Coordinates of C-alpha atoms in Angstrom, one line a residue:
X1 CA 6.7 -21.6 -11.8
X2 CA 6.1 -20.2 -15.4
X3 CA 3.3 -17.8 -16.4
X4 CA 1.8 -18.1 -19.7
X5 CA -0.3 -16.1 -21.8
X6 CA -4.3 -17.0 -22.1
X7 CA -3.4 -18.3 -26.0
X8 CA -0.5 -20.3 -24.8
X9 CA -2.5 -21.9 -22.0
X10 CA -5.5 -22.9 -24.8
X11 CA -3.4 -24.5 -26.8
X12 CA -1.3 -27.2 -23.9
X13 CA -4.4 -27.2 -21.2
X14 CA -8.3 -28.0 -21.7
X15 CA -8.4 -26.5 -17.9
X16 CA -7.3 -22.9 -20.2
X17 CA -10.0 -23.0 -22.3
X18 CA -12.3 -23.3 -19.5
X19 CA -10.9 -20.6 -17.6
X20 CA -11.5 -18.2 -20.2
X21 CA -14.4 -19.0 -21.4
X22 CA -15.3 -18.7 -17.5
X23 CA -13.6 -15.1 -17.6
X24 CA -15.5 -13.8 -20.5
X25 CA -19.0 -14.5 -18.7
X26 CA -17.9 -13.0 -15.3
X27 CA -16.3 -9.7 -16.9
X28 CA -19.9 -9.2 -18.6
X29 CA -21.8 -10.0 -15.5
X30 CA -19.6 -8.1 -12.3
X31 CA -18.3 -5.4 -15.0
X32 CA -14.8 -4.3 -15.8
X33 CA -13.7 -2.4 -12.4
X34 CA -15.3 -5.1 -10.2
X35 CA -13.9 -8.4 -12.3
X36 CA -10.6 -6.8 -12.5
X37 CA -10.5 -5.4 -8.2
X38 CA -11.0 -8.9 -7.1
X39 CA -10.2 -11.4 -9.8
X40 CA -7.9 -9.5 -12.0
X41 CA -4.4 -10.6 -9.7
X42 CA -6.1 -14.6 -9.7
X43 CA -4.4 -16.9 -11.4
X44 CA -5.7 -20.9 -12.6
X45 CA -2.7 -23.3 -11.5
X46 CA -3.3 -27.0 -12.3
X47 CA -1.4 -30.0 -10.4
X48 CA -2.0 -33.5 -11.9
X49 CA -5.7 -33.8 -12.0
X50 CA -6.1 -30.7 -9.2
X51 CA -7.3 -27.4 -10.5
X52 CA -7.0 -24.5 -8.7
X53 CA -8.0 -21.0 -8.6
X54 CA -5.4 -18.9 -6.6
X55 CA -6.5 -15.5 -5.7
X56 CA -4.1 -12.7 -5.2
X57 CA -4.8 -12.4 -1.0
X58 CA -7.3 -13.6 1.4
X59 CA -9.2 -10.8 1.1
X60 CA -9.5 -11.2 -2.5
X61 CA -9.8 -14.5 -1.7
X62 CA -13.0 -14.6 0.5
X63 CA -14.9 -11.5 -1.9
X64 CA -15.0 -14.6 -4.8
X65 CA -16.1 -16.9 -2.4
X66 CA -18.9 -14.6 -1.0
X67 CA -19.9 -13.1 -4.0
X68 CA -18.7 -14.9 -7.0
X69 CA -18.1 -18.6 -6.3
X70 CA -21.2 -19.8 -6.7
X71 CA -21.5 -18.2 -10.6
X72 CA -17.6 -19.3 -11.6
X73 CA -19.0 -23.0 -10.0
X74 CA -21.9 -22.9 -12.5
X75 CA -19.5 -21.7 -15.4
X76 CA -17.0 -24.2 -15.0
X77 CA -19.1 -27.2 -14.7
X78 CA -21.2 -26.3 -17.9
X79 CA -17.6 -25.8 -20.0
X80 CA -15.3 -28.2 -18.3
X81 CA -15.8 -31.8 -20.0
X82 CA -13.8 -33.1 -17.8
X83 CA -15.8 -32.3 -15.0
X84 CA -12.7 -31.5 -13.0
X85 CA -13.2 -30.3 -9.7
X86 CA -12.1 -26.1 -9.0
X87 CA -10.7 -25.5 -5.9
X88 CA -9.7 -21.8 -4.2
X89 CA -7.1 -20.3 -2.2
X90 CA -4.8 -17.7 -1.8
X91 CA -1.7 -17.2 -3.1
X92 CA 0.1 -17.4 0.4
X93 CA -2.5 -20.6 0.9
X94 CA -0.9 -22.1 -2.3
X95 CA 2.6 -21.4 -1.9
X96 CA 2.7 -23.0 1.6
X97 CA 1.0 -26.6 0.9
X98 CA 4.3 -27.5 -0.8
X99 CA 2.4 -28.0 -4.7
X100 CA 3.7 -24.5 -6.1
X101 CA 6.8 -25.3 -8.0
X102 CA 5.4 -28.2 -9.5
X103 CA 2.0 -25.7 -10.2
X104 CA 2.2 -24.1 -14.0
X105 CA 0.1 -21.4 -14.5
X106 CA -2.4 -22.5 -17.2
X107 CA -4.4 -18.6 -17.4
X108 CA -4.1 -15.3 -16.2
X109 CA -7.2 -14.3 -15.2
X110 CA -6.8 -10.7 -16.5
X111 CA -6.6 -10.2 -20.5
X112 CA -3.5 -7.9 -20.0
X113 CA -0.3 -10.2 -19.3
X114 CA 0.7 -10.3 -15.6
X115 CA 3.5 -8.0 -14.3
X116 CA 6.8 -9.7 -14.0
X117 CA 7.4 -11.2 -10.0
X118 CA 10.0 -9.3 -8.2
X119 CA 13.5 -10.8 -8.9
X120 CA 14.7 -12.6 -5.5
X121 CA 18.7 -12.3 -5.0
X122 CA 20.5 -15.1 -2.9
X123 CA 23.0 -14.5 -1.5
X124 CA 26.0 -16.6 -1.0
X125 CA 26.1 -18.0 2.6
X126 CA 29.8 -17.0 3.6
X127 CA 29.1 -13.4 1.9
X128 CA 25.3 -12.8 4.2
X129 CA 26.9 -12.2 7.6
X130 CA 29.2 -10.1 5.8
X131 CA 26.2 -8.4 3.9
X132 CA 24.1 -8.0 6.7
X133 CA 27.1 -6.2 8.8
X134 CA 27.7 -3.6 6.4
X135 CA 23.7 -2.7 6.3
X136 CA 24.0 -2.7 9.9
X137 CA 26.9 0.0 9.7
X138 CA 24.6 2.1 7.4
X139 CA 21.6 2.0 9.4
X140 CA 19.5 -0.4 7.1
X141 CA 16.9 -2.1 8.6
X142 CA 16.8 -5.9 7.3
X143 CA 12.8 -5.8 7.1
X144 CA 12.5 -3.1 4.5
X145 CA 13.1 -4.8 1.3
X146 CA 11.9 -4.7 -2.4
X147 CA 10.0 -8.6 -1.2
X148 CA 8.2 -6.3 1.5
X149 CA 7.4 -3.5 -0.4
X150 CA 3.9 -3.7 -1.5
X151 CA 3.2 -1.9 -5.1
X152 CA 0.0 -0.3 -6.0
X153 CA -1.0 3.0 -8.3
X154 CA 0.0 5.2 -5.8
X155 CA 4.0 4.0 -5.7
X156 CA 4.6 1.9 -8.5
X157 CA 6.3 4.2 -10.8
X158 CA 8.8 4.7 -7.6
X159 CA 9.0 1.3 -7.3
X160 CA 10.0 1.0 -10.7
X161 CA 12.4 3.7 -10.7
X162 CA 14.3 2.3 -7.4
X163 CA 14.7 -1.3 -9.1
X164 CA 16.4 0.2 -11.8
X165 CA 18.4 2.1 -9.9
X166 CA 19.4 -1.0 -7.5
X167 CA 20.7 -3.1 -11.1
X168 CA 22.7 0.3 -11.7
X169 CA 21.6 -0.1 -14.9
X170 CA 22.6 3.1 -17.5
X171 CA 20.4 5.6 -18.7
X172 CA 20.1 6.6 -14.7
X173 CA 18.1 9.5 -14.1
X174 CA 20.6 11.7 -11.7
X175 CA 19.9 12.6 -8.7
X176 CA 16.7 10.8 -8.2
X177 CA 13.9 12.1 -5.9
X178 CA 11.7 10.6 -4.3
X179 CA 8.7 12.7 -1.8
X180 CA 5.2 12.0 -0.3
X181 CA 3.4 12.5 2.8
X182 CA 4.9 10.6 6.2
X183 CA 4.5 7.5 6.6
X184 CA 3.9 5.8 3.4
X185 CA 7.2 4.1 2.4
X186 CA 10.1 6.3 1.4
X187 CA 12.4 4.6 3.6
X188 CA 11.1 1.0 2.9
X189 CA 12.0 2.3 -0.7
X190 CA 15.6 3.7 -0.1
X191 CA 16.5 0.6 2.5
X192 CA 15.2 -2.0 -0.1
X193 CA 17.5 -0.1 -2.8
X194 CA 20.3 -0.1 -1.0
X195 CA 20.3 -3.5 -0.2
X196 CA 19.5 -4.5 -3.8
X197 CA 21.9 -2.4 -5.0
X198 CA 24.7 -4.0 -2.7
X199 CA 24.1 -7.7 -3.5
X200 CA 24.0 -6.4 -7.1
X201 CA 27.3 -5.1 -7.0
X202 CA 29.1 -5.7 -3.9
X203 CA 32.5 -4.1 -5.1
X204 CA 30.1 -0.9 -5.4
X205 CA 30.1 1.7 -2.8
X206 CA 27.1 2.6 -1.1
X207 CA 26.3 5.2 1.6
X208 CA 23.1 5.8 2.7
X209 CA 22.5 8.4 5.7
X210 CA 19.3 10.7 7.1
X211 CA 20.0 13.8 6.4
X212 CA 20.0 14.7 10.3
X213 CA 22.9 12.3 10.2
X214 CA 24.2 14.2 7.2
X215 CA 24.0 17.5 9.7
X216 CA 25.9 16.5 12.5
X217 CA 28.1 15.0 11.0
X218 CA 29.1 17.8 9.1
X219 CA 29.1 20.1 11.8
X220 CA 31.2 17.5 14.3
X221 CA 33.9 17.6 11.1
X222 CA 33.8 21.3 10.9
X223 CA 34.5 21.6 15.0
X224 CA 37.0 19.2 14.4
X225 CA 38.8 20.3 11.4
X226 CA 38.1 17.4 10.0
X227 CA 35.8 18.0 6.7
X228 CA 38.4 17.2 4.1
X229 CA 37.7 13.4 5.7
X230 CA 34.1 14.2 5.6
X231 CA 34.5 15.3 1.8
X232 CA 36.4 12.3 0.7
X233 CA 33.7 9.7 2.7
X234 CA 30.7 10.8 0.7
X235 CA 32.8 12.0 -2.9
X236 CA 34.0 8.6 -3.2
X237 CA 30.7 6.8 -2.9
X238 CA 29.4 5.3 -6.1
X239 CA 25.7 5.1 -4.7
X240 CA 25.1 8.3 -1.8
X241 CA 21.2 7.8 -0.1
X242 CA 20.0 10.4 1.8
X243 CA 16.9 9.7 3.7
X244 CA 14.8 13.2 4.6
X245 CA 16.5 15.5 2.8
X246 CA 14.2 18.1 4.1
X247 CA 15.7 18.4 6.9
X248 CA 18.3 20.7 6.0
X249 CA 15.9 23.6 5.0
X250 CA 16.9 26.5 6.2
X251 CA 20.4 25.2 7.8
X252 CA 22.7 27.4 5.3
X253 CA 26.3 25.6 5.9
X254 CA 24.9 22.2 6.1
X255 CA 22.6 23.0 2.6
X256 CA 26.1 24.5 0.8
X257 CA 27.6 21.5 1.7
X258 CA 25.3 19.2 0.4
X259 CA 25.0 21.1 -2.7
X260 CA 28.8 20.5 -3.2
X261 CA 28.3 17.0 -2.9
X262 CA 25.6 16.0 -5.3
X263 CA 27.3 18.4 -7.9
X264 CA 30.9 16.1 -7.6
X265 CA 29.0 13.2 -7.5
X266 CA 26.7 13.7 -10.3
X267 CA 29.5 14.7 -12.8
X268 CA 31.5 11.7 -11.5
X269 CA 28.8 10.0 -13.2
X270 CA 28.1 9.0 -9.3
X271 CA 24.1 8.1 -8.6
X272 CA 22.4 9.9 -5.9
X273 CA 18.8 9.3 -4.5
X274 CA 17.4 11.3 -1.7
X275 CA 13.9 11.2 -0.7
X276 CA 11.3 14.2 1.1
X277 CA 8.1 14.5 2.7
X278 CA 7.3 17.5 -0.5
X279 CA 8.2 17.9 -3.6
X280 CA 11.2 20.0 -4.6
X281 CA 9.4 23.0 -5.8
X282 CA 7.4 23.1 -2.3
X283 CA 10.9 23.2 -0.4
X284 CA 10.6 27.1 0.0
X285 CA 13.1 27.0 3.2
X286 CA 15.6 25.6 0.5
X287 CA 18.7 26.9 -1.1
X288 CA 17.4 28.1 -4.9
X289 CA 20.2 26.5 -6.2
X290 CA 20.3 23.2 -4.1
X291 CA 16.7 22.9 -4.8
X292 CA 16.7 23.6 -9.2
X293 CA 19.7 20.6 -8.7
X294 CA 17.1 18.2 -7.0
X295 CA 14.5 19.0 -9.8
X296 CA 16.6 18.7 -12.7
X297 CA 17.1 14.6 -11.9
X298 CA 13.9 12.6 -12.2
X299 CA 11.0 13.6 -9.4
X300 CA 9.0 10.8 -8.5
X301 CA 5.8 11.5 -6.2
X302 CA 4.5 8.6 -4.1
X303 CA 0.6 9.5 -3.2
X304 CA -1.3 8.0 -0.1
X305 CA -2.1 4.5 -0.6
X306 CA -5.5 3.6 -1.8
X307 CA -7.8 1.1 -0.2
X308 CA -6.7 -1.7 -2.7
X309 CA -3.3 -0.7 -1.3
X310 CA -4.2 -0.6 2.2
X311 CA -5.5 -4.1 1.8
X312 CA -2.5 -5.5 0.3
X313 CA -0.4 -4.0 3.1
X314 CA -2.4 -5.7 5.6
X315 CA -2.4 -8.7 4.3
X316 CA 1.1 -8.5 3.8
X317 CA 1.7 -7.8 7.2
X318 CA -0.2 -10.3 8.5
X319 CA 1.7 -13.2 6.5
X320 CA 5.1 -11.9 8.1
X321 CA 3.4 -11.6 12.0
X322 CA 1.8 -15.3 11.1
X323 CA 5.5 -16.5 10.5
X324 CA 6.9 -15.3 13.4
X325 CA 4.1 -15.9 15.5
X326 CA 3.9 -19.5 13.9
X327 CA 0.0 -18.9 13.1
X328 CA -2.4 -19.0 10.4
X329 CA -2.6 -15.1 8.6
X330 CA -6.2 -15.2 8.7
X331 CA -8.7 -12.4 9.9
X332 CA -12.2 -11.5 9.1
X333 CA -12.7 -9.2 6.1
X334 CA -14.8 -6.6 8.1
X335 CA -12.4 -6.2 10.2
X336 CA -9.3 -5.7 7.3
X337 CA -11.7 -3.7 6.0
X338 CA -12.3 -1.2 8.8
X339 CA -8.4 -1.1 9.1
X340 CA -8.1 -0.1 5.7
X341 CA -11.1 1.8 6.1
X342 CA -10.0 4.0 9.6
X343 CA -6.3 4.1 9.3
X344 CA -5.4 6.0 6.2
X345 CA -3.1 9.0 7.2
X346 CA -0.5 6.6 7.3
X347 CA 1.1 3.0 6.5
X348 CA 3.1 2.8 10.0
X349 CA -0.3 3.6 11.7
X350 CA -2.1 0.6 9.2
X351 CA 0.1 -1.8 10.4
X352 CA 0.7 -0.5 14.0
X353 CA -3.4 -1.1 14.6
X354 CA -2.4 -4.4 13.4
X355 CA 0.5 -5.1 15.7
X356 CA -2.3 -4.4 18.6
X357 CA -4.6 -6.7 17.2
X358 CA -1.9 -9.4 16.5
X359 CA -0.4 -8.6 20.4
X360 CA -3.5 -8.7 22.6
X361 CA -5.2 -12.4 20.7
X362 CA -2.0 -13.7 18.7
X363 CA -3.5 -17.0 16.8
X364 CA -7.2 -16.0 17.5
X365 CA -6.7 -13.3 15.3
X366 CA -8.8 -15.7 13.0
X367 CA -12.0 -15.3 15.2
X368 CA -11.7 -11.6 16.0
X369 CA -15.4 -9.9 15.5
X370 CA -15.7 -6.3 14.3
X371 CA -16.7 -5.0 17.4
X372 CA -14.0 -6.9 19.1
X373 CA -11.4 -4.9 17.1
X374 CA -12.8 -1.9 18.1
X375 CA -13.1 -2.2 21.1
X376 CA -9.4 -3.1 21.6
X377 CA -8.2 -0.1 19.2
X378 CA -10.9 2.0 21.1
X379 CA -7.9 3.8 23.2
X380 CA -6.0 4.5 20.1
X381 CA -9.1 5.9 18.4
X382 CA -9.8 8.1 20.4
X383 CA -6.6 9.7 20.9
X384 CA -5.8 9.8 17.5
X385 CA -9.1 11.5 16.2
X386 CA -10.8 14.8 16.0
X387 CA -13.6 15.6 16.9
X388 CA -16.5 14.9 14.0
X389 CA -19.9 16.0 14.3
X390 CA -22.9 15.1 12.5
X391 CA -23.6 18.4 11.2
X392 CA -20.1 18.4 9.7
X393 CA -20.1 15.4 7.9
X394 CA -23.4 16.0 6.2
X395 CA -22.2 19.5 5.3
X396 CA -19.1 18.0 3.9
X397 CA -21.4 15.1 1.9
X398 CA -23.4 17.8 0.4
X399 CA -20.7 20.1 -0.8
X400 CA -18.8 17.0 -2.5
X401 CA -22.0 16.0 -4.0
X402 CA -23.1 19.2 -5.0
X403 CA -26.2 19.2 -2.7
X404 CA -27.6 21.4 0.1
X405 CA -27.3 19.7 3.4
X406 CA -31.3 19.6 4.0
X407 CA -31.1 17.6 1.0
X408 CA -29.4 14.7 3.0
X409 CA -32.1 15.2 6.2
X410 CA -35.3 15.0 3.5
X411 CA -37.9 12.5 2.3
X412 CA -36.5 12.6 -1.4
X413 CA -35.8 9.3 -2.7
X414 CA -33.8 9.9 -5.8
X415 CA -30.7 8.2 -6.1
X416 CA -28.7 11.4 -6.6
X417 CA -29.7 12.7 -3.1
X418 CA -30.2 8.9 -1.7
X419 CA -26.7 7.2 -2.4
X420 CA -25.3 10.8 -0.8
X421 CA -27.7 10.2 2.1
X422 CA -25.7 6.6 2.6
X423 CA -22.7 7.7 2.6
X424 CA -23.0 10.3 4.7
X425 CA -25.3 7.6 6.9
X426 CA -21.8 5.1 6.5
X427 CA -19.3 8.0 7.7
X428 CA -20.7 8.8 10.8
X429 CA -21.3 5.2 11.8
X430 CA -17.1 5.0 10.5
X431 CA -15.8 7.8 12.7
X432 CA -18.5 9.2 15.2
X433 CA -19.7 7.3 18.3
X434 CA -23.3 7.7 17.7
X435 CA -25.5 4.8 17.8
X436 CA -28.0 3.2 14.9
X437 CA -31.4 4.8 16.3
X438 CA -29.6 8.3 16.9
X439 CA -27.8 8.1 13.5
X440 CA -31.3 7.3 12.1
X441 CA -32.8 10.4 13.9
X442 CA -30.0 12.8 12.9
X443 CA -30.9 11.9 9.1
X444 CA -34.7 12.9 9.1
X445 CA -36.0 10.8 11.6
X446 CA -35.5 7.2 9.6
X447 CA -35.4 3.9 11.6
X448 CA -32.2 2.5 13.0
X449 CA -32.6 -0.3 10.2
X450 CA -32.1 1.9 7.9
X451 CA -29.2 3.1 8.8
X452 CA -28.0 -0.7 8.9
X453 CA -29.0 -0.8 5.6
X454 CA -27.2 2.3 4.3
X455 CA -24.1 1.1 6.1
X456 CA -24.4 -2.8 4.9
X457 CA -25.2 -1.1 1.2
X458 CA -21.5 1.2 1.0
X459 CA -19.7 -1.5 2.5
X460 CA -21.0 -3.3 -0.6
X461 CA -20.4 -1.1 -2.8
X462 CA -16.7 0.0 -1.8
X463 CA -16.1 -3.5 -3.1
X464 CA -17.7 -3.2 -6.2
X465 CA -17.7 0.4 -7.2
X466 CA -14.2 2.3 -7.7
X467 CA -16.5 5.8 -8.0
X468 CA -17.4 5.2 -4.4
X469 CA -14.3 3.8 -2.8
X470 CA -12.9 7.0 -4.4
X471 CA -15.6 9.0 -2.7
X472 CA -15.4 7.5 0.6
X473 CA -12.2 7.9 0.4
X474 CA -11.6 11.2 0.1
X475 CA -14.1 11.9 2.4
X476 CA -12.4 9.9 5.3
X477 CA -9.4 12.1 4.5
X478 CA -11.3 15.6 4.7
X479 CA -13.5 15.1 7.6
X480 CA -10.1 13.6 9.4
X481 CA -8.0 16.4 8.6

């Protein structure tokens, strides 16, 4: 399948020219942020006389058809001649009815060229067992791969950095480090590498280790006179991974010893990557010397995943359960949506809610309500959460909005104090138990409907607005600790 650009596609297909002519209409009417959130991954594919719209996931797919279809309908009948019927699916949709390969792309939907897809290796079919073994022996797990790592602002500049380690292509940055918080895929990133980097180069040698691992092994050498062996293991490795390097703050022997090692390596010309849950400079329980080594590479800092990101995990996720469970990845967007919404401290959480969801109804994951997902993650909830009051949120509303909190309780109308007012209305329905008509009465004695109305409007405008799916986000995060 080959992508070409929107001046390419004018030229070889009518169905390009339509497209963006279509494209220029809806970027002036849903604005830049929105047109580029929900349609800017989209791509127009034409097969014989079929044309098709292919949007980036189901959610993305289900936003056009709720709130767009009806305008790029309109829009392609007045500039098609052809009168060519637009159909609309997801990318997973589109790749499984057996028509990609033969699909061209005729228009990116975006006016920036799309990024290049992630190079696929195959392996040769004597050489996978073989492959697979020697992950095995290093403690790779077969699931975290560069195919299953899903990119977004918050990682892809690791990303990037990792592929190009993995092609042990020159002009390495050495040692590489990669930190951020638990949980949101620095050892999806350093599994995915190694394996890369092995069907790259399978004379190469890689070791990849946790630093625990790193530890006791050490020490059991040391008690057995046996570190000279332990020396020449990791010295001679051409590609040395080690997984939570924090781990060895503070653990003097083990910390000289690993300082030894990435000095021989690195003047070997020898590539090291180790990954942390800080940043080098934050590492106070670290070795001064071990720790200006680790900053003197390349740092790369992966940040909590955005909602976008969140999302695109889930869906993700869901298209690998729906293989193995042999059923449709389909699920209600309110309820990916309160997923991506309530699980945000961390991607094993995201997809562990998931997991529930996927365990307890299987294929009628399709036909789960809102209300039923809650109620099954309900347990979970509520052992994973603080305690939120009202009073708190709407203090924490008004601080981030520069307002006083009887600002949020009053009759004023303004949308400076009002659009406050529904978030702060949203948040507590989000993380409190409080019902509708108490909600209502905690926020200046309004109506329940209200309330509805305030939720119904930010759940709206998370989808439309990045300003306030920043805000909420952030938000979430405080009020959650």
């Amino acid at each position: 399948m080959m992508s070409v650009g929107v001046a390419g596609a004018m030229a070889s297909a009518p169905a390009g020219i339509v497209w963006t002519k279509t494209c220029l209409v809806l970027k002036r009417e849903l604005g830049e942020a929105t047109f580029g959130s929900w349609l800017g991954q989209a791509a127009l594919r034409e097969t014989g006389d079929d044309v098709c719209l292919v949007a980036a996931t189901g959610v993305a797919r289900d936003w056009i058809a709720r709130h767009a279809w009806r305008r790029i309908g309109e829009l392609w009948a007045q500039n098609d001649p052809l009168g060519r019927r637009l159909d609309l699916k997801s990318r997973m949709e589109f790749d499984s009815d057996g028509s990609a390969a033969a699909a061209p792309t005729l228009a990116p939907v975006a006016a920036s060229p799309a990024p290049a897809a992630p190079a696929v290796f195959e392996i040769d079919a004597d050489a996978a067992p073989a492959a697979a073994r020697q992950g095995r022996l290093l403690g790779l797990q077969e699931r975290f791969s560069f195919e299953t790592f899903v990119a977004g602002p918050s990682n892809e500049f690791a990303f990037a950095v990792a592929r190009r380690v993995a092609s042990w292509s020159d002009g390495h940055f050495n040692p590489v480090m990669f930190h951020g918080p638990y949980g949101f895929g620095k050892t999806h990133l350093l599994n995915a590498l190694a394996w890369e980097a092995m069907r790259n180069e399978p004379s190469k040698r890689v070791v990849h280790l946790s630093a625990e691992r790193f530890t006791t092994t050490f020490v059991r050498a040391l008690q057995d006179r046996q570190t000279a062996a332990f020396k020449e293991e990791l010295r001679n490795a051409d590609l040395l991974l080690i997984d939570d390097v924090h781990f060895v703050a503070g653990k003097t022997s083990t910390q000289e010893e690993l300082f030894h090692t990435l000095i021989a390596l690195v003047e070997d010309g020898r590539r090291v990557v180790m990954t942390a849950d800080r940043s080098p400079t934050e590492l106070s329980e670290m070795e001064p010397r071990l720790r200006s080594h680790l900053q003197a590479g390349l740092v790369c800092g992966i940040e909590p995943a955005d909602r976008n990101l969140r999302l695109g995990i889930l869906e993700r996720k869901l298209q690998t359960l729906a293989q193995q469970g042999r059923f449709l990845p389909s699920a209600k967007p309110e309820v990916m949506q309160f997923l991506a919404d309530r699980f945000t401290d961390s991607v094993r959480e995201l997809e562990g809610a998931l997991n529930t969801l996927v365990a307890r109804v299987g294929g009628d994951l399709a036909r789960l309500s809102l209300d039923e997902a809650q109620t099954i993650l309900r347990p979970h909830l509520s052992c994973n959460e603080r305690k939120v009051t009202v009073d708190q949120i709407q203090k924490v509303v008004s601080e981030h909005y520069g307002l006083k909190q009887a600002d949020l309780i009053s009759e004023r109308r303004a949308r400076a104090v009002a659009r406050p007012r529904q978030v702060a209305m949203w948040l507590t329905k989000q993380i409190t138990t409080r019902s509708l008509p108490d909600i209502g009465r905690r926020f200046g004695g309004r109506d329940h409907t209200t309330v509805l109305h305030a939720v119904r409007r930010i759940e709206a405008l998370k989808a439309e607005d990045p300003a306030i799916a920043r805000d909420t986000d952030v938000l979430l995060r405080k009020l959650r600790g």
